[in-house]
GROMACS .gro file of C-alpha atoms in nm:
model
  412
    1UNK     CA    1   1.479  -2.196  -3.313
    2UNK     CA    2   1.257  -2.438  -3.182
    3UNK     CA    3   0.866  -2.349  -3.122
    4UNK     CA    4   0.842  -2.536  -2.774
    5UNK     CA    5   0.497  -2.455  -2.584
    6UNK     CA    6   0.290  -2.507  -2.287
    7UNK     CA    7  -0.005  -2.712  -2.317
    8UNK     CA    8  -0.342  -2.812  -2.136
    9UNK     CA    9  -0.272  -3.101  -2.040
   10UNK     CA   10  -0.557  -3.368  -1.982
   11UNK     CA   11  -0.384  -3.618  -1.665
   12UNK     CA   12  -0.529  -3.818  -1.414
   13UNK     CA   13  -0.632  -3.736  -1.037
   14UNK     CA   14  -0.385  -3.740  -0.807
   15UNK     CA   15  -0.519  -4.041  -0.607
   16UNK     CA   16  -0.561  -4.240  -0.926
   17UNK     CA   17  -0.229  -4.195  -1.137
   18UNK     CA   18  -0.040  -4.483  -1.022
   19UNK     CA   19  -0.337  -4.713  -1.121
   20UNK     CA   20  -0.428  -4.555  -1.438
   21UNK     CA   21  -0.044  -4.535  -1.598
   22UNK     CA   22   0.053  -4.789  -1.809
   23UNK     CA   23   0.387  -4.915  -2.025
   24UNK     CA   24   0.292  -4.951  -2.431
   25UNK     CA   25   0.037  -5.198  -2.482
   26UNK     CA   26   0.330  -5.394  -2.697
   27UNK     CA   27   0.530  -5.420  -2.387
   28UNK     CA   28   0.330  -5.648  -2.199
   29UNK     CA   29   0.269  -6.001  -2.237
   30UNK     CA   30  -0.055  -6.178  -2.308
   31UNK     CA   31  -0.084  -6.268  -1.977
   32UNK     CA   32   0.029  -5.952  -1.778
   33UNK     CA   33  -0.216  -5.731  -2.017
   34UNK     CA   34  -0.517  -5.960  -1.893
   35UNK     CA   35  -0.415  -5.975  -1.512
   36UNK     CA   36  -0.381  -5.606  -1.551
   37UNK     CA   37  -0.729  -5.541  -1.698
   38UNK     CA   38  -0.909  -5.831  -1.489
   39UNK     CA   39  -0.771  -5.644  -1.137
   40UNK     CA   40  -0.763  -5.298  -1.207
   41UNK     CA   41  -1.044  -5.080  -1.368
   42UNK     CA   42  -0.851  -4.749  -1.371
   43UNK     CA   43  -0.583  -4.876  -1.625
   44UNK     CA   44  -0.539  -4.695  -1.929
   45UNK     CA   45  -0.527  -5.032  -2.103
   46UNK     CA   46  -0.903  -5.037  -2.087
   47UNK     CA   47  -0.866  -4.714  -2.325
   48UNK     CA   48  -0.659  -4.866  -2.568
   49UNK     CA   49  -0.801  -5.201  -2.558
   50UNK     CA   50  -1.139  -5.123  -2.571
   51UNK     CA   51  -1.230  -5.446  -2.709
   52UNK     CA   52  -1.146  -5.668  -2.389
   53UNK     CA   53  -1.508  -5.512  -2.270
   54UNK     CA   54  -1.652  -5.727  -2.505
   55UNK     CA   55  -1.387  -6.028  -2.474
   56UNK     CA   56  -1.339  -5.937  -2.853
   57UNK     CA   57  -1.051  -5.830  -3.079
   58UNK     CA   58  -1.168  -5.537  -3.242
   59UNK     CA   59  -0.929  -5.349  -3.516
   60UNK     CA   60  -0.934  -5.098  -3.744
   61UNK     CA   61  -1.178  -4.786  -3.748
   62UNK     CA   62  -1.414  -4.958  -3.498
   63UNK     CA   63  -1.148  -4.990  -3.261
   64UNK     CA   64  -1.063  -4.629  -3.287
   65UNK     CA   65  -1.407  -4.517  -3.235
   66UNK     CA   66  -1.428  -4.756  -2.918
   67UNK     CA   67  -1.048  -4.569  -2.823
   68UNK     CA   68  -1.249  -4.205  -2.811
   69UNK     CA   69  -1.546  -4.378  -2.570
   70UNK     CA   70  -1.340  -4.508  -2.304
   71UNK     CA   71  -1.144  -4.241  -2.298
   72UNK     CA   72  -1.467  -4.016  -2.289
   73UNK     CA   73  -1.605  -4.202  -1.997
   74UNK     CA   74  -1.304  -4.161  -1.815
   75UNK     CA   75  -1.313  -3.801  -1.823
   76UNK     CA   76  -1.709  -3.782  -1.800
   77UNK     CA   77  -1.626  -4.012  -1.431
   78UNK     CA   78  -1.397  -3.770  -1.304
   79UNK     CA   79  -1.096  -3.966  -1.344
   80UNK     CA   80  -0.890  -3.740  -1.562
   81UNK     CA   81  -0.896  -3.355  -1.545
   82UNK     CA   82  -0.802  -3.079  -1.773
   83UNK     CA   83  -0.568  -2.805  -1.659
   84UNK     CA   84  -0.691  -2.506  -1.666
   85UNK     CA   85  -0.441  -2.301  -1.802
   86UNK     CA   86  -0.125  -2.441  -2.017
   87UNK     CA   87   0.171  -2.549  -1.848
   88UNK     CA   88   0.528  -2.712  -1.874
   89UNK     CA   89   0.534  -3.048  -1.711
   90UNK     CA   90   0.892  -3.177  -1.521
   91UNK     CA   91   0.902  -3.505  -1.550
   92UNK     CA   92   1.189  -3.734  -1.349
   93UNK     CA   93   1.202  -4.135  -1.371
   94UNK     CA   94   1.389  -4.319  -1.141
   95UNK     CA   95   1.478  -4.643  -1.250
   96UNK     CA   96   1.504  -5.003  -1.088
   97UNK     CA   97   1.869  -4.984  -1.130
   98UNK     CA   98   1.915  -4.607  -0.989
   99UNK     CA   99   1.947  -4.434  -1.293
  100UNK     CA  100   1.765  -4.120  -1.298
  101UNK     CA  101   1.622  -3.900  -1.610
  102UNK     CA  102   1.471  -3.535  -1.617
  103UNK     CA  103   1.338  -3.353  -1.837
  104UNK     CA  104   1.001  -3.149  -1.962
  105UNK     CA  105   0.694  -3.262  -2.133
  106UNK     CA  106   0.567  -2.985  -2.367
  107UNK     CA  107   0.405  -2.940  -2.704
  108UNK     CA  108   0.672  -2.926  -3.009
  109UNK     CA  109   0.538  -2.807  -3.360
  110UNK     CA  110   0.487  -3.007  -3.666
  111UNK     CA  111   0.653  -2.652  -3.818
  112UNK     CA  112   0.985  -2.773  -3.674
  113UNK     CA  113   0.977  -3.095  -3.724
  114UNK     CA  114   0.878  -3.038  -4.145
  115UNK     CA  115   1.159  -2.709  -4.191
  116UNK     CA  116   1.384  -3.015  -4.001
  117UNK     CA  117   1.524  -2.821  -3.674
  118UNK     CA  118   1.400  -3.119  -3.515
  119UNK     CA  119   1.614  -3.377  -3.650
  120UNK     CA  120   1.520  -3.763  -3.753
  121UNK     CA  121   1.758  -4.050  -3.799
  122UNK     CA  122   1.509  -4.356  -3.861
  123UNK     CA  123   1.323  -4.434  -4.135
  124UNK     CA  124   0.968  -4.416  -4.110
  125UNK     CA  125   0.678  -4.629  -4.304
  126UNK     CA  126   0.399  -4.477  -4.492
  127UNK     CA  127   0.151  -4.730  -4.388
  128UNK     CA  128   0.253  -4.699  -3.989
  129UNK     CA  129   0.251  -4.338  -4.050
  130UNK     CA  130  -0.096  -4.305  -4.201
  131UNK     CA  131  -0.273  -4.545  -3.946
  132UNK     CA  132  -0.177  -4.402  -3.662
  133UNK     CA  133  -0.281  -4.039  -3.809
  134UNK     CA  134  -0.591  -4.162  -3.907
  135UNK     CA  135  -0.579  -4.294  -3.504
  136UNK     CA  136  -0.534  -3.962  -3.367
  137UNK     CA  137  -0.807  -3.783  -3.596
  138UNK     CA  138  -1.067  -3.997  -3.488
  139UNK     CA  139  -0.995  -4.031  -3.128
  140UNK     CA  140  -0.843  -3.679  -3.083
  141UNK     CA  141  -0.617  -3.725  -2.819
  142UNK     CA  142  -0.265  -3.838  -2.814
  143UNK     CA  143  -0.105  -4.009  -2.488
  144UNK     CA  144   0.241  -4.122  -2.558
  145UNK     CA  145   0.474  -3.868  -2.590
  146UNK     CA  146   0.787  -3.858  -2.854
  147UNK     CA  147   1.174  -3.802  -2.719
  148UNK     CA  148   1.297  -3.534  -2.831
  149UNK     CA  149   1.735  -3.423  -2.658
  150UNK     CA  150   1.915  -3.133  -2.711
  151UNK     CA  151   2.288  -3.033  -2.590
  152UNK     CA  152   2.275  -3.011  -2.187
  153UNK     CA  153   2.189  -2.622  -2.119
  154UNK     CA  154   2.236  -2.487  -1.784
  155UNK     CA  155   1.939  -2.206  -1.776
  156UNK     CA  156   1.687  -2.469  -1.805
  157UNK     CA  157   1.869  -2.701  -1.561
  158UNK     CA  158   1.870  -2.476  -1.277
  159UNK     CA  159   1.540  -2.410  -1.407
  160UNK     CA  160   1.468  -2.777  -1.327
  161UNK     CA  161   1.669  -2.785  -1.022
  162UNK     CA  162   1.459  -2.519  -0.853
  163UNK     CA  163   1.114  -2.657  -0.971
  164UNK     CA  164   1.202  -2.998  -0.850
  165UNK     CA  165   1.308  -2.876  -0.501
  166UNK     CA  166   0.933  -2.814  -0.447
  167UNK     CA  167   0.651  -3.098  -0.386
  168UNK     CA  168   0.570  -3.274  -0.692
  169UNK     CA  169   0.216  -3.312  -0.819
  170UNK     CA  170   0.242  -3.646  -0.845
  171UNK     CA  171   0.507  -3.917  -0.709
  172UNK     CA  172   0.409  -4.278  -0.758
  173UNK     CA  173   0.626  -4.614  -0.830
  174UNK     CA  174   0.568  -4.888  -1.039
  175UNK     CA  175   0.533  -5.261  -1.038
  176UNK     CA  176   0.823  -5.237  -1.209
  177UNK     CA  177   0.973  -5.069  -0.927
  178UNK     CA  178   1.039  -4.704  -1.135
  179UNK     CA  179   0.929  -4.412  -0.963
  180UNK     CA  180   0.805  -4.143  -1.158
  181UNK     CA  181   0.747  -3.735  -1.011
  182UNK     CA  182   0.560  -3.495  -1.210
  183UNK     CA  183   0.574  -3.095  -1.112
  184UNK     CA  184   0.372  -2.840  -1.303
  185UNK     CA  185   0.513  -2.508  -1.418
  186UNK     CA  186   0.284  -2.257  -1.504
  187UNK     CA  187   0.434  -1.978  -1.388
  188UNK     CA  188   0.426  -1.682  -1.600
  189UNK     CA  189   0.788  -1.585  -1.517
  190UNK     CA  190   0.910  -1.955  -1.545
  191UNK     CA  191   0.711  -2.053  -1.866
  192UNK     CA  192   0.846  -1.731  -2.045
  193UNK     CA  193   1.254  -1.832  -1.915
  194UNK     CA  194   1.200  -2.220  -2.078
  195UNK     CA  195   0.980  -2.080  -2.379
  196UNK     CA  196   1.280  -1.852  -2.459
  197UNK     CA  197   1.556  -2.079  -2.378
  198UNK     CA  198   1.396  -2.381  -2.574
  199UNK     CA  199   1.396  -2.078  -2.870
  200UNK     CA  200   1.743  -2.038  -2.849
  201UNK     CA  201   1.862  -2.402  -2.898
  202UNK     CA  202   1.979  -2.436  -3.245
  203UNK     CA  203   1.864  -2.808  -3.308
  204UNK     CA  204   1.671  -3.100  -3.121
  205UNK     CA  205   1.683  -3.411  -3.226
  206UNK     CA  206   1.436  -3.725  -3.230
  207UNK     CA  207   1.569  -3.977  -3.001
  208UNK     CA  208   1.255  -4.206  -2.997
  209UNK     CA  209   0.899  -4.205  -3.166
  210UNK     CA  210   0.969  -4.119  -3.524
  211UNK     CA  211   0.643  -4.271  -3.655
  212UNK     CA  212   0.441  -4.076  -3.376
  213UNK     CA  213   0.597  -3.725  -3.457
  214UNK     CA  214   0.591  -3.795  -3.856
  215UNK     CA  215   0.175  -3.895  -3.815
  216UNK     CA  216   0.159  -3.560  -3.607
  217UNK     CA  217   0.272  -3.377  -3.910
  218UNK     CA  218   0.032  -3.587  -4.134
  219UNK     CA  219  -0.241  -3.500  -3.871
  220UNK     CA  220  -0.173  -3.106  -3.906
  221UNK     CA  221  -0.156  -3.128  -4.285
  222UNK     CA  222  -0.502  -3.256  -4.305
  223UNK     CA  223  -0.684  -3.055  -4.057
  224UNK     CA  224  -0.533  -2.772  -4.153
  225UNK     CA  225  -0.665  -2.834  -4.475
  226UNK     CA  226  -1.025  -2.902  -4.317
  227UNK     CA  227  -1.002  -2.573  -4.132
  228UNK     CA  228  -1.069  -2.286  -4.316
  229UNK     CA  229  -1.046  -2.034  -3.997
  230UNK     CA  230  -0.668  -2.186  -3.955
  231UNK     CA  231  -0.445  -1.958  -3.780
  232UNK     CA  232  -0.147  -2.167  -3.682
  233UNK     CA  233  -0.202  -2.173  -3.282
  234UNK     CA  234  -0.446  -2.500  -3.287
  235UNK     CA  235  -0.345  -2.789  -3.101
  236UNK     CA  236  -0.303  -2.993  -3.404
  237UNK     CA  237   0.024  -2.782  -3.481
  238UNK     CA  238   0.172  -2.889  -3.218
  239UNK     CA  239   0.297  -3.276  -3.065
  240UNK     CA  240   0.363  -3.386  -2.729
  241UNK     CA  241   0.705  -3.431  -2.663
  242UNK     CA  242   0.923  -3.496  -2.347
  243UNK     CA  243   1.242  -3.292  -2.370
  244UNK     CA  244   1.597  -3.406  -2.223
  245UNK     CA  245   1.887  -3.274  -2.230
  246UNK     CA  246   2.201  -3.524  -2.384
  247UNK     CA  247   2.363  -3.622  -2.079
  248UNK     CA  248   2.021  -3.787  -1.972
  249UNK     CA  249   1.946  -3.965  -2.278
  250UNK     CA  250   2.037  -4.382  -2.233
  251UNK     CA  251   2.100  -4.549  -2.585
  252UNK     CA  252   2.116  -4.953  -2.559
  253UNK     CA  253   2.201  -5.181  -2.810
  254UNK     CA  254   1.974  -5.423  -3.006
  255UNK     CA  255   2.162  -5.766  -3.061
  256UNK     CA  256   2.062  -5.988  -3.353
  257UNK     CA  257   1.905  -6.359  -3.362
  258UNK     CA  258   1.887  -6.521  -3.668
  259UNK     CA  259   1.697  -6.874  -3.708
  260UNK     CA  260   1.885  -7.057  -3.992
  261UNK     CA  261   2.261  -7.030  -4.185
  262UNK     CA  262   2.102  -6.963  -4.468
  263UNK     CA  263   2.199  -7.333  -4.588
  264UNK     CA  264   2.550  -7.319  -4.507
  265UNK     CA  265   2.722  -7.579  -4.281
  266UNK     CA  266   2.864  -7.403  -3.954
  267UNK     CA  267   3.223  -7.425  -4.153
  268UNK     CA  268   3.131  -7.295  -4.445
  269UNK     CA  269   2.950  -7.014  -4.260
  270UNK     CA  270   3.250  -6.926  -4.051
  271UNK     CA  271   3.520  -6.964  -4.395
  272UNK     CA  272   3.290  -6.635  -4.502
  273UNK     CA  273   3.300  -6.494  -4.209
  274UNK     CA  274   3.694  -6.486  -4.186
  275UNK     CA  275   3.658  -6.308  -4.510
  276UNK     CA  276   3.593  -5.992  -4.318
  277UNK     CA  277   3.657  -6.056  -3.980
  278UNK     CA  278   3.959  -6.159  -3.755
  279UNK     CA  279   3.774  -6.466  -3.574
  280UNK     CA  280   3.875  -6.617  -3.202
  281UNK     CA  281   3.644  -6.933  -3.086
  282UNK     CA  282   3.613  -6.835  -2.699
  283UNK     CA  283   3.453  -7.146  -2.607
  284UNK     CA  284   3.216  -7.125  -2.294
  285UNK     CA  285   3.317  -6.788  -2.199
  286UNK     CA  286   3.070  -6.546  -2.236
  287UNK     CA  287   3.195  -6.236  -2.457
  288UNK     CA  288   3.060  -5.893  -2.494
  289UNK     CA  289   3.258  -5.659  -2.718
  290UNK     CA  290   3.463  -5.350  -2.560
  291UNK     CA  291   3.532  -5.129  -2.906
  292UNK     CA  292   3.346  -5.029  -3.201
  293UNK     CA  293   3.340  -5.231  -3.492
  294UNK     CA  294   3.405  -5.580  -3.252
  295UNK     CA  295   3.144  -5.784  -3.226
  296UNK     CA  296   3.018  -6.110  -3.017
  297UNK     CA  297   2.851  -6.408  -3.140
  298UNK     CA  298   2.703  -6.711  -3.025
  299UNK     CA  299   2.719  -7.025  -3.261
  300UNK     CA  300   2.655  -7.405  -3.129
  301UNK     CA  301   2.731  -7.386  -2.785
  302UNK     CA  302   3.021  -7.143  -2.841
  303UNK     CA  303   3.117  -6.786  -2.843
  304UNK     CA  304   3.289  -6.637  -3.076
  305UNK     CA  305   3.479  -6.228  -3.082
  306UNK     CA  306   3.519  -6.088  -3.452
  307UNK     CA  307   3.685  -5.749  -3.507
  308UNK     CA  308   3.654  -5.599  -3.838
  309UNK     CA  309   3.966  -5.671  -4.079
  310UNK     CA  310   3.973  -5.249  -4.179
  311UNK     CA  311   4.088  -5.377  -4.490
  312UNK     CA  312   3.776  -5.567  -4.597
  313UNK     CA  313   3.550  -5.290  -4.559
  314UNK     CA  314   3.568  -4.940  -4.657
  315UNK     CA  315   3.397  -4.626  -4.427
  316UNK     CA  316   3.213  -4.328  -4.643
  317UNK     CA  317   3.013  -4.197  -4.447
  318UNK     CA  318   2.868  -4.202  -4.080
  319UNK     CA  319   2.642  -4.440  -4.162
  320UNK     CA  320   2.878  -4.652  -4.268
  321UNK     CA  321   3.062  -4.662  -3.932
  322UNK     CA  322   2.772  -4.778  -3.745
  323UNK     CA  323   2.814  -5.115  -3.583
  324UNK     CA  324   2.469  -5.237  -3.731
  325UNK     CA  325   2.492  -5.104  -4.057
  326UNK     CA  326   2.858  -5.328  -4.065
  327UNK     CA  327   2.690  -5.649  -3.943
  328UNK     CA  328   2.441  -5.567  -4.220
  329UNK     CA  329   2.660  -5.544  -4.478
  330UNK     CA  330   2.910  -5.781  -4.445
  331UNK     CA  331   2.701  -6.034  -4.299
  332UNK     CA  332   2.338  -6.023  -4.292
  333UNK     CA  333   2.290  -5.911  -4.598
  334UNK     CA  334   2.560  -6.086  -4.840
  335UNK     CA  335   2.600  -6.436  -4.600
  336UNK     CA  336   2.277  -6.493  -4.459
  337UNK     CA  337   2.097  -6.351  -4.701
  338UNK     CA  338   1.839  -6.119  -4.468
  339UNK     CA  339   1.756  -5.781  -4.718
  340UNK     CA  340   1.473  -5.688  -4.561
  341UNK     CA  341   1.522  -5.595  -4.166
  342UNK     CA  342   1.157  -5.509  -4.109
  343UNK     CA  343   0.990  -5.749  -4.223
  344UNK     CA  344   1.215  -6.121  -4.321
  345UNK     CA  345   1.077  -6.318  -4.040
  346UNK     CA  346   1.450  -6.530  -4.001
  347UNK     CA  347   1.551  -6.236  -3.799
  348UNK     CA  348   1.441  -6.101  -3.480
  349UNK     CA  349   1.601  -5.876  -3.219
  350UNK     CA  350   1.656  -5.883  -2.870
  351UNK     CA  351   1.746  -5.549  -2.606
  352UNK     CA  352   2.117  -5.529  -2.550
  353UNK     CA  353   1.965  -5.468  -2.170
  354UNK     CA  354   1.873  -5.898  -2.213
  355UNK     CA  355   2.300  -5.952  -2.262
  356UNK     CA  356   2.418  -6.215  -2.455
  357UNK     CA  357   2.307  -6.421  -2.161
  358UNK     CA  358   1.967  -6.409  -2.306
  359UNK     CA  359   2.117  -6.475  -2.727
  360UNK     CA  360   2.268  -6.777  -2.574
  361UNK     CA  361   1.932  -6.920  -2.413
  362UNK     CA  362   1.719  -6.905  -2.722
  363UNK     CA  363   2.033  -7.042  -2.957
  364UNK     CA  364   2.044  -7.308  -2.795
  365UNK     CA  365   1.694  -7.393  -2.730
  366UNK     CA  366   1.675  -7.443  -3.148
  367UNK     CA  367   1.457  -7.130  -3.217
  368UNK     CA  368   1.742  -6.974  -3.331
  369UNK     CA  369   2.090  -7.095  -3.474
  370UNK     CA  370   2.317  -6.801  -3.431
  371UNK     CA  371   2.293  -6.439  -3.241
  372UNK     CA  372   2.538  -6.137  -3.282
  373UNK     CA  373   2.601  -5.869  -2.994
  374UNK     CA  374   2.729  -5.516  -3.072
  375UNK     CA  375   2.818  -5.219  -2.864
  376UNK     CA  376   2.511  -4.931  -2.826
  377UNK     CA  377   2.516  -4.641  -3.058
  378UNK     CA  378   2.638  -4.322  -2.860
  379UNK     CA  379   2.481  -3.968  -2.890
  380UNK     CA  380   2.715  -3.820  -3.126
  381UNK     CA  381   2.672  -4.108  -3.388
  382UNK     CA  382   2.287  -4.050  -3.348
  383UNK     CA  383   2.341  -3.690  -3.404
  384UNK     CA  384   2.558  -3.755  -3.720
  385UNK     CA  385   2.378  -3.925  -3.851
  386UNK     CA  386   2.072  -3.711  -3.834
  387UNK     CA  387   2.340  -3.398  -3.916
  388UNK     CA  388   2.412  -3.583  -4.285
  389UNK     CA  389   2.080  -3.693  -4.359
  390UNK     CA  390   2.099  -4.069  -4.299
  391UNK     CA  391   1.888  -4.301  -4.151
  392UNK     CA  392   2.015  -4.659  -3.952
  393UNK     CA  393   1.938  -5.005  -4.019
  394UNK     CA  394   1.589  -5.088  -3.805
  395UNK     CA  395   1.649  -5.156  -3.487
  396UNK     CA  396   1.981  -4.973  -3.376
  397UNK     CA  397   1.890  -4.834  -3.042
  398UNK     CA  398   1.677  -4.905  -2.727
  399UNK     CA  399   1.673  -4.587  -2.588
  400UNK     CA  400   1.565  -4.445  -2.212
  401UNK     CA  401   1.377  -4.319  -2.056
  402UNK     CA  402   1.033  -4.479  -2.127
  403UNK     CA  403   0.733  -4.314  -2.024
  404UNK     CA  404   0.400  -4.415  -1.897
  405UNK     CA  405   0.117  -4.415  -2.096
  406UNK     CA  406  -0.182  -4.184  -1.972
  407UNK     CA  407  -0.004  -3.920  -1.752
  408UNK     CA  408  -0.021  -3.630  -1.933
  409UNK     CA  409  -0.257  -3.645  -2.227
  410UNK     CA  410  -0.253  -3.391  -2.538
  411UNK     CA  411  -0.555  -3.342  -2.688
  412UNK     CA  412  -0.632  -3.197  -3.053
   0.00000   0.00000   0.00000
């Protein structure tokens, strides 16, 4: 039974949304970041990039502290406000190629997330984990909000469905021509309805920001050790989350580049390969794969389709059956030589969004000698997954909806 709340949220004025919301900081190049904070004082870049004030890189503690004063002086200049009483926020993002996502921004407890009703199926590192806690106790705010799906439930979408019939709060589109729509609910009658029907789903599950919800927990296990008037209803016991149903949720795959053979010829590499897979050389023509366990690669100049000889490689488990756990095992891993997905610099990823159209540029511009394309990971493999306990390889899904930084703000 999921603890899903209202919160007090801290946004931006009406008037000043569009300019102040901002993709991650990671998402933009070197280039786009500085146009952005050159031309437009409002962006919440400023806030996390406090150093460009000073034309320094600043890191560390010192940048955090910086963090909490620009984010300070934005509220002290009346650019973001705090609601007065808590609220659930419906949330709707229209993307540049139609596709539309709804669902509610509200605060989810740690409580859930520890006992597991909200359910992980990535692998999380201790160092990430720990910085970015030790990021949100010093700046006390937290603006990026975790994806969290459920099973589709029809209370909450007619819930939706009425609230959105109204006029949003806000209603702005991007340079990168999304449109986003925010509506408040606060409600009594329609905050108790989604309170009680968020109560009666049996399990949620982490679609996206496993290191942000695990440094939440971190957070609440320290200050609730600092507090000794702890009752269990402070912020800090809760995250922000934005909640869709299933049927919203988008799940893209990531294909794989790889820079070297690991000092195999081509034939030697492909002689492996046929090991494990049934191989067909498709020449020029550019190949995506239509079933699970068939995959695409690109190789000097050429394409190539291999489908998984079912005798070579034995399933156990649902991890096992996941498209990037197989290219792992029977090919990064024991051919290539890549252990270490994190962190062996010979391999890099690229959005399945990009298409093989993209593997195929950089193979052949040297930086890398072969890439491998996969189909996504659906829903119910995600869910699996998280059901047995497992976690995937790094670097499984790109999943949508991505929200704007700076919209709704939780603060601690």
């Amino acid at each position: 039974m999921p603890n899903i709340v209202p919160f007090r949220a801290v946004r931006p004025t009406r008037d000043k949304v569009s300019l102040i919301a901002a993709r991650s900081y990671q998402s933009y190049t070197q280039a786009e970041r500085e146009a952005r904070l050159d031309n437009n004082p409002f962006s919440f870049l400023h806030i996390v990039n406090p150093g460009y004030k000073y034309h320094k890189e600043i890191s560390g503690q010192e940048r955090f502290k910086l963090v909490k004063n620009r984010y300070q002086e934005f509220r002290e200049d009346g650019i973001f406000i705090k609601e007065e009483k808590p609220c659930y926020y419906v949330y709707r993002i229209i993307n540049r190629d139609g596709e539309m996502f709804t669902g509610i921004i509200a605060a989810a407890s740690v409580e859930d997330y520890e006992k597991n009703t909200i359910k992980r199926h990535e692998d999380t590192i201790a160092y990430r984990e720990n910085t970015f806690k030790d990021y949100l106790k010093i700046v006390g705010f937290n603006a990026e909000p975790v994806l969290l799906t459920h099973a589709d439930d029809s209370i909450l979408s007619e819930i939706i469905a009425k609230v959105t019939k109204t006029r949003a709060e806000y209603e702005f589109t991007t340079t990168f021509r999304d449109t986003h729509y925010l509506w408040k609910v606060n409600d009594a009658d329609n905050v108790e309805k989604i309170k009680a029907q968020y109560a009666g789903i049996s399990k949620m599950y982490i679609a996206d920001g496993h290191h942000r919800s695990a440094s939440s927990y971190l957070l609440a296990q320290d200050l609730k050790e600092q507090n000794k008037k702890h009752n269990g209803t402070e912020a800090y016991n809760y995250f922000m989350s934005f909640i869709i149903p299933e049927s919203d949720l988008r799940i893209h795959e990531f294909n794989r580049l790889v820079r070297d053979l690991n000092n195999l010829s081509k034939e030697e590499f492909l002689i492996q390969l046929d090991a494990v897979f049934r191989i067909e050389n498709r020449g020029l023509e550019y190949h995506k794969p239509k079933e699970k366990h068939h995959f695409s690669m690109y190789l000097d100049g050429e394409f190539y389709s291999l489908h998984l000889r079912k005798s070579a490689y034995k399933f156990t488990d649902a991890l096992s059956k996941l498209d990037a756990q197989i290219l792992y095992a029977t090919v990064l891993e024991p051919i290539l030589g890549i252990s270490d997905l994190r962190n062996d610099n010979r391999i890099d990823y690229s959005e399945g969004k990009n298409g093989m159209t993209y593997v195929k540029g950089v193979v052949d511009s040297g930086e890398f000698k072969v890439g491998f394309g996969m189909l996504p990971v659906s829903v119910e493999e995600m869910k699996q997954i998280s059901e047995e306990g497992l976690t995937m390889p790094p670097k499984s899904t790109y999943i949508q909806p991505k929200l704007r930084s700076g919209v709704t703000i939780y603060e601690f």
